[in-house]
mmCIF file of C-alpha atoms in Angstrom:
data_model
loop_
_atom_site.group_PDB
_atom_site.id
_atom_site.type_symbol
_atom_site.label_atom_id
_atom_site.label_comp_id
_atom_site.label_asym_id
_atom_site.label_seq_id
_atom_site.Cartn_x
_atom_site.Cartn_y
_atom_site.Cartn_z
ATOM 1 C CA MET A 1 128.423 81.477 143.251
ATOM 2 C CA ARG A 2 126.025 82.098 140.391
ATOM 3 C CA PRO A 3 125.763 84.648 137.564
ATOM 4 C CA ASP A 4 123.089 87.311 138.004
ATOM 5 C CA ILE A 5 120.144 87.765 135.675
ATOM 6 C CA LEU A 6 121.725 90.657 133.765
ATOM 7 C CA GLU A 7 124.785 88.585 132.908
ATOM 8 C CA LEU A 8 122.639 85.628 131.878
ATOM 9 C CA ASP A 9 120.419 87.759 129.661
ATOM 10 C CA ARG A 10 123.409 89.437 128.020
ATOM 11 C CA PHE A 11 124.891 86.059 127.163
ATOM 12 C CA TYR A 12 121.740 84.447 125.746
ATOM 13 C CA ASP A 13 120.710 87.598 123.869
ATOM 14 C CA GLY A 14 124.151 87.787 122.233
ATOM 15 C CA PRO A 15 125.358 85.856 119.157
ATOM 16 C CA HIS A 16 127.384 83.336 121.178
ATOM 17 C CA GLY A 17 124.462 82.571 123.467
ATOM 18 C CA VAL A 18 122.062 82.192 120.547
ATOM 19 C CA VAL A 19 124.252 79.453 119.039
ATOM 20 C CA VAL A 20 124.690 77.720 122.412
ATOM 21 C CA ARG A 21 120.944 77.779 123.004
ATOM 22 C CA ARG A 22 120.224 76.251 119.596
ATOM 23 C CA ILE A 23 122.695 73.422 120.166
ATOM 24 C CA VAL A 24 121.424 72.618 123.657
ATOM 25 C CA VAL A 25 117.800 72.744 122.463
ATOM 26 C CA LEU A 26 118.626 70.239 119.706
ATOM 27 C CA LYS A 27 120.001 67.826 122.317
ATOM 28 C CA LEU A 28 117.058 68.499 124.630
ATOM 29 C CA ARG A 29 114.650 67.696 121.801
ATOM 30 C CA GLN A 30 116.323 64.316 121.398
ATOM 31 C CA LEU A 31 115.367 63.565 124.998
ATOM 32 C CA TRP A 32 111.947 65.233 124.875
ATOM 33 C CA PRO A 33 110.733 65.036 121.249
ATOM 34 C CA SER A 34 107.143 65.938 122.145
ATOM 35 C CA LEU A 35 105.661 67.837 125.083
ATOM 36 C CA LYS A 36 102.088 68.204 123.867
ATOM 37 C CA GLU A 37 99.758 68.859 126.823
ATOM 38 C CA GLU A 38 102.675 68.421 129.230
ATOM 39 C CA ARG A 39 103.177 70.648 132.274
ATOM 40 C CA VAL A 40 106.800 71.842 132.292
ATOM 41 C CA LEU A 41 108.705 73.683 135.014
ATOM 42 C CA GLY A 42 112.086 75.238 134.291
ATOM 43 C CA VAL A 43 114.312 76.098 137.262
ATOM 44 C CA GLY A 44 117.424 78.278 137.202
ATOM 45 C CA HIS A 45 117.706 80.154 133.918
ATOM 46 C CA ALA A 46 115.615 77.829 131.783
ATOM 47 C CA ALA A 47 113.517 80.532 130.096
ATOM 48 C CA PRO A 48 115.622 80.657 126.885
ATOM 49 C CA PHE A 49 115.071 76.911 126.479
ATOM 50 C CA LEU A 50 111.403 76.847 127.483
ATOM 51 C CA GLY A 51 110.778 79.264 124.631
ATOM 52 C CA ALA A 52 111.586 76.424 122.224
ATOM 53 C CA LEU A 53 109.080 74.067 123.908
ATOM 54 C CA LYS A 54 105.978 76.025 122.957
ATOM 55 C CA GLU A 55 103.736 73.001 122.429
ATOM 56 C CA ALA A 56 103.730 72.320 126.179
ATOM 57 C CA ALA A 57 100.418 73.050 127.889
ATOM 58 C CA THR A 58 102.233 75.155 130.475
ATOM 59 C CA GLY A 59 105.877 76.222 130.635
ATOM 60 C CA ILE A 60 106.716 78.047 133.854
ATOM 61 C CA ALA A 61 110.138 79.546 134.590
ATOM 62 C CA LEU A 62 111.218 79.601 138.245
ATOM 63 C CA PHE A 63 114.098 82.006 138.841
ATOM 64 C CA PRO A 64 116.156 81.614 142.046
ATOM 65 C CA ALA A 65 115.713 84.484 144.482
ATOM 66 C CA THR A 66 119.468 85.138 144.636
ATOM 67 C CA GLN A 67 119.730 85.401 140.855
ATOM 68 C CA GLY A 68 116.896 87.711 139.830
ATOM 69 C CA ALA A 69 114.066 87.205 137.348
ATOM 70 C CA ALA A 70 113.372 88.069 133.726
ATOM 71 C CA ARG A 71 110.185 88.248 131.729
ATOM 72 C CA HIS A 72 108.915 84.889 130.471
ATOM 73 C CA PRO A 73 107.658 84.398 127.895
ATOM 74 C CA LYS A 74 108.829 87.391 125.896
ATOM 75 C CA ASP A 75 105.306 87.824 124.516
ATOM 76 C CA GLY A 76 102.003 87.028 126.162
ATOM 77 C CA PRO A 77 100.954 86.543 129.786
ATOM 78 C CA GLY A 78 103.789 86.135 132.263
ATOM 79 C CA LEU A 79 104.653 82.606 133.398
ATOM 80 C CA ALA A 80 107.627 83.403 135.631
ATOM 81 C CA ALA A 81 108.157 83.284 139.385
ATOM 82 C CA LEU A 82 110.951 84.329 141.739
ATOM 83 C CA ALA A 83 111.498 82.044 144.732
ATOM 84 C CA ARG A 84 114.000 79.899 146.577
ATOM 85 C CA GLU A 85 114.828 76.915 144.424
ATOM 86 C CA ASP A 86 114.983 74.682 147.506
ATOM 87 C CA GLU A 87 111.403 75.668 148.483
ATOM 88 C CA LEU A 88 109.467 75.534 145.231
ATOM 89 C CA PRO A 89 106.085 77.282 145.568
ATOM 90 C CA PHE A 90 104.079 74.544 143.857
ATOM 91 C CA GLN A 91 101.861 71.698 145.003
ATOM 92 C CA ASP A 92 103.055 68.093 145.000
ATOM 93 C CA ALA A 93 102.950 66.381 141.575
ATOM 94 C CA ALA A 94 102.110 69.655 139.804
ATOM 95 C CA PHE A 95 104.313 69.022 136.744
ATOM 96 C CA ASP A 96 105.003 66.331 134.155
ATOM 97 C CA ARG A 97 108.529 67.544 133.404
ATOM 98 C CA VAL A 98 111.177 69.580 135.220
ATOM 99 C CA LEU A 99 114.147 71.183 133.465
ATOM 100 C CA LEU A 100 117.155 72.389 135.487
ATOM 101 C CA VAL A 101 119.487 74.801 133.662
ATOM 102 C CA HIS A 102 122.101 76.890 135.508
ATOM 103 C CA ALA A 103 120.419 75.534 138.624
ATOM 104 C CA LEU A 104 121.992 72.429 140.152
ATOM 105 C CA GLU A 105 125.616 73.511 139.793
ATOM 106 C CA CYS A 106 124.892 76.983 141.206
ATOM 107 C CA SER A 107 122.525 76.081 144.029
ATOM 108 C CA PRO A 108 123.824 76.402 147.610
ATOM 109 C CA HIS A 109 121.474 73.516 148.480
ATOM 110 C CA PRO A 110 121.638 71.009 145.583
ATOM 111 C CA ASN A 111 120.244 68.154 147.667
ATOM 112 C CA ARG A 112 117.170 70.150 148.636
ATOM 113 C CA LEU A 113 116.733 71.328 145.070
ATOM 114 C CA LEU A 114 116.591 67.749 143.797
ATOM 115 C CA ARG A 115 114.190 66.745 146.555
ATOM 116 C CA GLU A 116 111.925 69.630 145.614
ATOM 117 C CA ALA A 117 112.115 68.670 141.942
ATOM 118 C CA TRP A 118 111.106 65.133 142.966
ATOM 119 C CA ARG A 119 108.199 66.481 145.006
ATOM 120 C CA VAL A 120 106.647 68.672 142.304
ATOM 121 C CA LEU A 121 106.963 65.976 139.614
ATOM 122 C CA ARG A 122 104.080 63.593 139.053
ATOM 123 C CA ASP A 123 104.658 59.879 139.548
ATOM 124 C CA GLY A 124 106.866 58.754 136.691
ATOM 125 C CA GLY A 125 107.598 62.348 135.670
ATOM 126 C CA ARG A 126 110.807 63.185 133.848
ATOM 127 C CA LEU A 127 113.662 65.462 134.869
ATOM 128 C CA VAL A 128 116.421 66.821 132.626
ATOM 129 C CA VAL A 129 119.489 68.321 134.276
ATOM 130 C CA VAL A 130 121.823 70.502 132.211
ATOM 131 C CA VAL A 131 125.196 71.028 133.911
ATOM 132 C CA PRO A 132 128.780 71.904 132.963
ATOM 133 C CA ASN A 133 130.972 68.863 132.428
ATOM 134 C CA ARG A 134 133.949 68.698 134.787
ATOM 135 C CA THR A 135 136.130 67.090 132.102
ATOM 136 C CA GLY A 136 135.256 69.688 129.455
ATOM 137 C CA LEU A 137 136.573 73.189 128.790
ATOM 138 C CA TRP A 138 133.449 75.252 129.421
ATOM 139 C CA CYS A 139 133.501 74.887 133.202
ATOM 140 C CA TRP A 140 136.870 76.662 133.345
ATOM 141 C CA SER A 141 135.831 79.938 131.725
ATOM 142 C CA GLU A 142 133.551 82.551 133.281
ATOM 143 C CA ARG A 143 132.959 84.041 129.841
ATOM 144 C CA THR A 144 129.806 81.910 129.747
ATOM 145 C CA PRO A 145 127.285 80.970 132.467
ATOM 146 C CA PHE A 146 128.611 77.402 132.387
ATOM 147 C CA GLY A 147 131.789 78.590 134.099
ATOM 148 C CA TYR A 148 130.045 79.160 137.422
ATOM 149 C CA GLY A 149 129.261 76.787 140.250
ATOM 150 C CA GLN A 150 130.073 73.107 140.715
ATOM 151 C CA PRO A 151 130.690 71.110 137.510
ATOM 152 C CA TYR A 152 129.954 67.388 137.405
ATOM 153 C CA THR A 153 131.290 64.319 135.695
ATOM 154 C CA ALA A 154 128.729 61.977 134.173
ATOM 155 C CA ALA A 155 129.317 59.455 136.971
ATOM 156 C CA GLN A 156 128.930 62.078 139.707
ATOM 157 C CA LEU A 157 125.664 63.310 138.243
ATOM 158 C CA GLN A 158 124.318 59.781 137.915
ATOM 159 C CA ARG A 159 125.120 58.982 141.555
ATOM 160 C CA LEU A 160 123.539 62.224 142.732
ATOM 161 C CA LEU A 161 120.322 61.554 140.846
ATOM 162 C CA ARG A 162 120.043 58.003 142.168
ATOM 163 C CA ALA A 163 120.647 59.231 145.715
ATOM 164 C CA HIS A 164 117.562 61.426 145.342
ATOM 165 C CA LEU A 165 115.257 58.735 143.952
ATOM 166 C CA PHE A 166 115.621 59.471 140.265
ATOM 167 C CA GLU A 167 116.377 56.674 137.824
ATOM 168 C CA PRO A 168 118.935 57.969 135.282
ATOM 169 C CA LEU A 169 117.863 57.384 131.695
ATOM 170 C CA GLU A 170 119.388 58.774 128.506
ATOM 171 C CA GLU A 171 122.307 61.179 128.318
ATOM 172 C CA ARG A 172 123.282 63.766 125.742
ATOM 173 C CA ARG A 173 126.416 65.903 125.488
ATOM 174 C CA ALA A 174 127.098 69.222 123.788
ATOM 175 C CA LEU A 175 129.682 71.971 123.174
ATOM 176 C CA TRP A 176 133.113 70.551 122.390
ATOM 177 C CA LEU A 177 134.971 73.593 121.108
ATOM 178 C CA PRO A 178 136.450 76.060 123.621
ATOM 179 C CA PRO A 179 134.053 78.817 124.771
ATOM 180 C CA TRP A 180 135.644 81.455 122.575
ATOM 181 C CA ARG A 181 133.563 83.902 120.577
ATOM 182 C CA ARG A 182 135.647 83.306 117.462
ATOM 183 C CA ALA A 183 134.875 79.593 117.689
ATOM 184 C CA ARG A 184 131.095 79.969 117.689
ATOM 185 C CA ARG A 185 130.831 79.676 113.888
ATOM 186 C CA PHE A 186 132.311 76.182 114.172
ATOM 187 C CA LEU A 187 130.244 74.965 117.140
ATOM 188 C CA PHE A 188 127.634 73.138 115.056
ATOM 189 C CA ALA A 189 130.280 71.490 112.877
ATOM 190 C CA ALA A 190 132.125 70.274 115.965
ATOM 191 C CA GLU A 191 129.101 68.564 117.518
ATOM 192 C CA ARG A 192 129.115 65.476 115.315
ATOM 193 C CA ALA A 193 132.886 65.059 115.497
ATOM 194 C CA GLY A 194 132.931 65.544 119.260
ATOM 195 C CA THR A 195 130.151 63.026 119.799
ATOM 196 C CA ALA A 196 132.028 60.403 117.791
ATOM 197 C CA LEU A 197 135.638 61.088 118.765
ATOM 198 C CA ALA A 198 135.744 62.666 122.215
ATOM 199 C CA PRO A 199 132.411 62.390 124.046
ATOM 200 C CA ARG A 200 134.095 62.604 127.436
ATOM 201 C CA PHE A 201 135.286 66.161 126.800
ATOM 202 C CA SER A 202 132.000 67.869 125.984
ATOM 203 C CA GLY A 203 131.380 71.190 127.682
ATOM 204 C CA VAL A 204 127.866 70.362 128.862
ATOM 205 C CA LEU A 205 125.998 67.278 130.076
ATOM 206 C CA LEU A 206 122.259 66.728 129.665
ATOM 207 C CA ARG A 207 120.883 63.858 131.736
ATOM 208 C CA GLU A 208 117.299 62.677 131.772
ATOM 209 C CA ALA A 209 115.947 60.846 134.813
ATOM 210 C CA GLU A 210 112.601 59.449 135.923
ATOM 211 C CA LYS A 211 110.973 59.975 139.294
ATOM 212 C CA ARG A 212 110.937 56.741 141.268
ATOM 213 C CA ILE A 213 107.883 56.357 143.479
ATOM 214 C CA TRP A 214 108.348 53.162 145.466
ATOM 215 C CA LEU A 215 110.330 54.977 148.157
ATOM 216 C CA ALA A 216 109.810 58.370 149.773
ATOM 217 C CA PRO A 217 112.640 60.920 149.824
ATOM 218 C CA PRO A 218 114.452 60.898 153.182
ATOM 219 C CA ALA A 219 113.377 63.600 155.621
ATOM 220 C CA LEU A 220 111.199 65.257 152.990
ATOM 221 C CA ALA A 221 108.641 66.388 155.527
ATOM 222 C CA GLN A 222 111.240 68.393 157.424
ATOM 223 C CA LEU A 223 112.002 70.373 154.264
ATOM 224 C CA ARG A 224 108.484 71.752 153.965
ATOM 225 C CA PRO A 225 107.859 74.776 156.183
ATOM 226 C CA SER A 226 104.215 75.024 157.232
ATOM 227 C CA SER A 227 104.118 78.699 156.225
ATOM 228 C CA ARG A 228 104.899 77.994 152.566
ATOM 229 C CA ARG A 229 102.430 79.421 150.069
ATOM 230 C CA TYR A 230 101.781 77.594 146.818
ATOM 231 C CA LEU A 231 101.185 79.347 143.509
ATOM 232 C CA GLN A 232 98.020 78.509 141.619
ATOM 233 C CA LEU A 233 98.320 77.436 137.986
ATOM 234 C CA PRO A 234 95.082 78.505 136.249
ATOM 235 C CA GLU A 235 96.562 78.079 132.765
ATOM 236 C CA LEU A 236 97.465 74.489 133.622
ATOM 237 C CA THR A 237 93.976 73.727 134.935
ATOM 238 C CA ALA A 238 92.365 75.187 131.832
ATOM 239 C CA ALA A 239 94.565 73.130 129.524
ATOM 240 C CA ARG A 240 93.662 69.904 131.338
ATOM 241 C CA ASP A 241 89.935 70.714 131.380
ATOM 242 C CA GLU A 242 89.905 71.245 127.619
ATOM 243 C CA GLY A 243 91.446 67.802 127.125
#
């Protein structure tokens, strides 16, 4: 089960969602401090976070077909697509980075999603997965989008990434206070204390991983229907040509 696009937009356009986005972006920036000339794909509901990565050469938001799509970016030419997340409409090695937000835990086919993320990443490309933490409080409340789908522990997420030929790298955690609206004014203050005193009980996990290339994903060929159409990325081509 996953939240629909209207529910997601209401949350991230509201005061609680604005604070959550800022905190998660701060942790994401620790993993990806610079994305200059990088090609970034966001899958799930990554658009609110891609908006903070404006130095990227291209930042495309892929919305799952069962969720619905929103405009991205808010201003300028659209860089959004609606498709099945387990059949990404992009060529192999099309992106330098892939960001999964409200994607892995909500996908009915998480294994295929990770294989597709592996496929569209360049050799050595980086993935960041943002998921609700099973040992935190946020996965237990449907007041936020992190209360939907399958939460993960850090160990479960690490095993899943390795099983799909990603080498887990750095980890960040966020959101220690309960997901109550009255608590949002204290969320920033709680981040430092939570990191030091109770890292295991964060509401959200962010895990970076690198695409491993010395082995091919199992049965990858069977996951690619011959009728699939790939989207062209003219903005991406132009950015590379200028460099």
